[in-house]
Coordinates of C-alpha atoms in Angstrom, one line a residue:
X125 CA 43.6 91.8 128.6
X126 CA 45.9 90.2 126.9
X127 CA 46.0 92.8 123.9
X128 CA 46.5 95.6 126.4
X129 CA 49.5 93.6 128.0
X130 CA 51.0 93.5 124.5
X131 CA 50.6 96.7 123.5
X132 CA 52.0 97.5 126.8
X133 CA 54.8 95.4 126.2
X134 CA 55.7 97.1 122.8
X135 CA 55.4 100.4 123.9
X136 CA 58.0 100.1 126.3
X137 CA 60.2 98.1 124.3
X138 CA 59.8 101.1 121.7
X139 CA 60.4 103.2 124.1
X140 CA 63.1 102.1 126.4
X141 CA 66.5 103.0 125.8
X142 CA 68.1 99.7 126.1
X143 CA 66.7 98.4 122.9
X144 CA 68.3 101.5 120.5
X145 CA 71.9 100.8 119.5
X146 CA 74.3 102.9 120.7
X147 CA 77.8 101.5 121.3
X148 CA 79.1 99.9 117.7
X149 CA 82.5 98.7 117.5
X150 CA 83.9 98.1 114.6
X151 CA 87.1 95.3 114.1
X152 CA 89.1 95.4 110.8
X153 CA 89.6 98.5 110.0
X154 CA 93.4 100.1 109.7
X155 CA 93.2 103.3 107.4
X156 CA 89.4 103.6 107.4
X157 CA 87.9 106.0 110.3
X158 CA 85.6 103.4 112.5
X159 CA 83.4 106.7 112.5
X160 CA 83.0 106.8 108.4
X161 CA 81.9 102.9 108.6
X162 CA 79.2 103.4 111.6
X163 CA 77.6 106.3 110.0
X164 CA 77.7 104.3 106.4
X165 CA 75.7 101.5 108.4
X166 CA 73.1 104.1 109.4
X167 CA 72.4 102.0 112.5
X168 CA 73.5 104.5 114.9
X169 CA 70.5 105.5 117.4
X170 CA 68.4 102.6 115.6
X171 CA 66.2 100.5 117.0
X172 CA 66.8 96.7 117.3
X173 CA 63.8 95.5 115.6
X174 CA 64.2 98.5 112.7
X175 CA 68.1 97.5 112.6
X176 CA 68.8 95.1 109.6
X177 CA 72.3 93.9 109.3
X178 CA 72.5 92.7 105.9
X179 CA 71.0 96.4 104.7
X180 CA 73.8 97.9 106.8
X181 CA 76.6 95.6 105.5
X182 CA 75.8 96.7 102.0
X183 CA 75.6 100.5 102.4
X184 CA 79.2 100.3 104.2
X185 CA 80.9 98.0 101.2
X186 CA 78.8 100.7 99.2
X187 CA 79.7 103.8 100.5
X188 CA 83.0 103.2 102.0
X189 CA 85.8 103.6 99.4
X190 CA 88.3 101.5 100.3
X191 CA 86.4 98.0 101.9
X192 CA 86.0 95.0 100.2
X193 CA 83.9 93.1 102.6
X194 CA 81.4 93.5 105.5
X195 CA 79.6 91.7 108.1
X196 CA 77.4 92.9 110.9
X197 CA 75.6 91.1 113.6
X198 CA 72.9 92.0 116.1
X199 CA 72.3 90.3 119.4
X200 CA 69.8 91.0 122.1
X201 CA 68.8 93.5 123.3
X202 CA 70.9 96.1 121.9
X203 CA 74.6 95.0 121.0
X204 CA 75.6 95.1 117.3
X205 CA 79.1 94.6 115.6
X206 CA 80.8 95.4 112.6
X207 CA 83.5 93.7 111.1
X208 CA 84.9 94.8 107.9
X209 CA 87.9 93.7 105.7
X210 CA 89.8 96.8 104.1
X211 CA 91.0 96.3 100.2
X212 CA 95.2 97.3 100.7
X213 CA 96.6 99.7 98.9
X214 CA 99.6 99.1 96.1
X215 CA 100.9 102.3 94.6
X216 CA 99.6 106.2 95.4
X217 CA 98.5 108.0 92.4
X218 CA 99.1 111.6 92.4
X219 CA 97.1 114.2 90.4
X220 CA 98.1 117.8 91.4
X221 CA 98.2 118.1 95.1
X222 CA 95.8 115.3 95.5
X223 CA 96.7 112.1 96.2
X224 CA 94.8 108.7 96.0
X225 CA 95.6 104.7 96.7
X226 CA 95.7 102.4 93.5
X227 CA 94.3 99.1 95.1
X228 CA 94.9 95.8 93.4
X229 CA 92.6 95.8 91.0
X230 CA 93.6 99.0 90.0
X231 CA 90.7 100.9 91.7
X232 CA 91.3 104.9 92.7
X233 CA 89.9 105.5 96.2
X234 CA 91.0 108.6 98.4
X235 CA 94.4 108.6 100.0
X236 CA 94.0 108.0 103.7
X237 CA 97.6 108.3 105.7
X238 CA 100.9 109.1 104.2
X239 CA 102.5 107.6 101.5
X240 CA 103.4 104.3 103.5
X241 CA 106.7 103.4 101.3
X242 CA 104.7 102.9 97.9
X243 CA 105.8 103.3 94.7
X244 CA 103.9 107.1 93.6
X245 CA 102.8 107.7 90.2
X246 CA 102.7 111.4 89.0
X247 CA 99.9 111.6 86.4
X248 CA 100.9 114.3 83.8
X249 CA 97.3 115.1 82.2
X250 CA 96.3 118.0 83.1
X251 CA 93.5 118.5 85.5
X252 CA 90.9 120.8 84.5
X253 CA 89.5 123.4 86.7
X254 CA 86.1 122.2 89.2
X255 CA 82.8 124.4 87.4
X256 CA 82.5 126.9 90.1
X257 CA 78.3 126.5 89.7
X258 CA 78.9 123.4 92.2
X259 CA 81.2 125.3 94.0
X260 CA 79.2 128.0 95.5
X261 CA 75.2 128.2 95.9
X262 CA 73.2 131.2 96.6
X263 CA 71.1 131.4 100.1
X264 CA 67.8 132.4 101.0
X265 CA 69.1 135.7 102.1
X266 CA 71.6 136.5 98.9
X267 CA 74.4 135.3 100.6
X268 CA 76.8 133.3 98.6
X269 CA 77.2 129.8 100.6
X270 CA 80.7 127.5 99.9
X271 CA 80.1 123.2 99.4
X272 CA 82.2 121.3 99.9
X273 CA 83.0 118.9 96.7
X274 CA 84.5 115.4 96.9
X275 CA 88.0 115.0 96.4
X276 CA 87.5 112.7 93.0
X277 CA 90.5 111.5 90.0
X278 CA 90.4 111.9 86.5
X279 CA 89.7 108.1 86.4
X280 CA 88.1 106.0 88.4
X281 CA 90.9 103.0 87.4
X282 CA 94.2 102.9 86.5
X283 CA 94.4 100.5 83.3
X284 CA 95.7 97.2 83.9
X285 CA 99.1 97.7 81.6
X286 CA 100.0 100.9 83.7
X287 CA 99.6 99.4 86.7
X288 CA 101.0 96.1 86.2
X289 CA 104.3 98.5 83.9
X290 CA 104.8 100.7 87.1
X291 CA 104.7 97.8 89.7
X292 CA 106.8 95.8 87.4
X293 CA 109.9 98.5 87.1
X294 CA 109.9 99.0 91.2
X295 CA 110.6 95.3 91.1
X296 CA 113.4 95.5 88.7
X297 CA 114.5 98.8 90.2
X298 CA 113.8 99.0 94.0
X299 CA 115.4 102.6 93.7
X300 CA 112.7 104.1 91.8
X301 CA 110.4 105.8 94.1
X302 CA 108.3 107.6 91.8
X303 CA 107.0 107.2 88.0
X304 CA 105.1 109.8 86.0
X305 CA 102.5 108.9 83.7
X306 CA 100.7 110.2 80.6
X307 CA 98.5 108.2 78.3
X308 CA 100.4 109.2 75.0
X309 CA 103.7 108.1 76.1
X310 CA 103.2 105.9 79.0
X311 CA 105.3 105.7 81.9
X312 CA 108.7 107.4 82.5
X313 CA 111.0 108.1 85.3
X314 CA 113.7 110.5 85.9
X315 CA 116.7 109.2 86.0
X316 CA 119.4 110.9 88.6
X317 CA 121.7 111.3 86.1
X318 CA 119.6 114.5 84.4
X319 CA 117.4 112.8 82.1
X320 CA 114.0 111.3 81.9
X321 CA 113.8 108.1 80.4
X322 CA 110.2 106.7 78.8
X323 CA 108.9 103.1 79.0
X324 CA 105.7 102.9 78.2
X325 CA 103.1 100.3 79.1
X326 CA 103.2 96.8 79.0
X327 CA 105.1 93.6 81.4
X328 CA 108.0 93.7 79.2
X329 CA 110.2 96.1 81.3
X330 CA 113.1 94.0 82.0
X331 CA 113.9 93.9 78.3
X332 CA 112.7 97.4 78.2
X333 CA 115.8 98.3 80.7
X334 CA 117.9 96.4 79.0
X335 CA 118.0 98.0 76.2
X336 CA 118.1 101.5 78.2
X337 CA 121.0 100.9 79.7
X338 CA 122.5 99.6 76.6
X339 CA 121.9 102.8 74.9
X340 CA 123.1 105.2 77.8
X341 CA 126.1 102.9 78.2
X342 CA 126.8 103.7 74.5
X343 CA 126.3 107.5 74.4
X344 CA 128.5 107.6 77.5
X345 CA 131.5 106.0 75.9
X346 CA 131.0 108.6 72.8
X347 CA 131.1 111.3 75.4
X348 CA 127.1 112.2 75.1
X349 CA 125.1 113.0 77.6
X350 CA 121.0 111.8 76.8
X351 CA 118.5 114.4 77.4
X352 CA 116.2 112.0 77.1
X353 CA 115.8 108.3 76.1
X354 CA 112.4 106.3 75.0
X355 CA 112.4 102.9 74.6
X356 CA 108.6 102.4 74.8
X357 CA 109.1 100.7 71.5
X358 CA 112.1 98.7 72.6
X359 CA 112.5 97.4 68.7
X360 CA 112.6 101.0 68.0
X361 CA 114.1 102.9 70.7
X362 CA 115.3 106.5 70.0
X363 CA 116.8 109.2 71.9
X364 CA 117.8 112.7 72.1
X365 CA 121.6 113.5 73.4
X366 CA 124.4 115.8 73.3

């Protein structure tokens, strides 16, 4: 009797719907869809006793680009919660029409929202084109079938004396709004005056700019106008005017 009353007991635990978790709500999140973190969790429809949260808190900080933290807790009979801590961005990189957030630790995730006042860096390698094999798979009836593809960056991090460069020259220069970037020359900008002006990488900017002024300061006086001016080499600046 007993054993029956138990089995009896399970079975409607199993198969009442008060015990599967439904509602999730999920705190913390700013730029990151509550939707995208629930379905990373896979607890949605779950049962409470096949629910485990710590399972569920690593597939979200897994598959969620973007959060650096989560927790999840389960209370009787059915309530579960999600909190998560999202990982702010710093600067937008830009890579053709696609755009991604440079975190702090100079991590590329996809761009979620506008451009919310950041600094932008325009990389300048050139993208090459997605194999179209991936692009397009054949059905069972001949027809040719699109996939979609993730939106994914050249790089998965931006190196450290980029980042720290570009973030570096906003602070010295509050105007600039927009770098551009290639890895043989580093980072430049274009200046309003008509010319683009190359920096390079490193945390000595402010004597970097220094010595780019000096040098347009000079030309100017001798009636040249620079069509362009590197001092990634500050020691051994050189430029091209007329």
């Amino acid at each position: 009797g007993l054993l029956a009353l138990s089995i009896y007991a399970l079975t409607l635990i199993g198969l009442d719907e008060n015990f599967y978790l439904t509602a999730i709500p999920v705190e913390g999140v700013v730029s990151v869809p509550a939707t995208e973190v629930v379905q990373a969790s896979n607890l949605a429809g779950s049962h409470v006793f096949a629910a485990d949260p710590g399972t569920a808190a690593q597939q979200i900080m897994d598959n969620v680009p973007g959060i650096l933290s989560a927790e999840v807790t389960l209370n009787w009979p059915n309530q579960v919660h999600i909190n998560v801590t999202e990982d702010s961005p710093i600067a937008i990189w830009i890579e053709g029409s696609n755009q991604f957030w440079v975190t702090r630790n100079g991590r590329l995730i996809p761009a979620r929202s506008g451009s919310l006042g950041l600094l932008m860096i325009q990389s300048e390698v050139e993208i090459p084109p997605a194999p179209t094999p991936e692009a397009e798979i054949e059905a069972e009836d001949g027809e040719e079938t699109a996939v979609a593809t993730p939106i994914s960056a050249n790089i998965r991090f931006v190196p450290h004396d980029v980042l720290v460069g570009a973030l570096q020259l906003k602070d010295l220069r509050p105007n600039i709004d927009q770098l551009f970037y290639r890895p043989s020359s580093g980072l430049s900008y274009q200046d309003g005056r008509g010319w683009r002006v190359y920096f390079g990488t490193g945390t000595d900017m402010a004597q970097k700019l220094v010595v780019y002024e000096t040098i347009v300061e000079e030309l100017t006086a001798q009636g040249l106008t620079p069509q362009y001016v590197s001092v990634s080499n500050q020691e051994k600046p050189y430029f091209l005017a007329q």
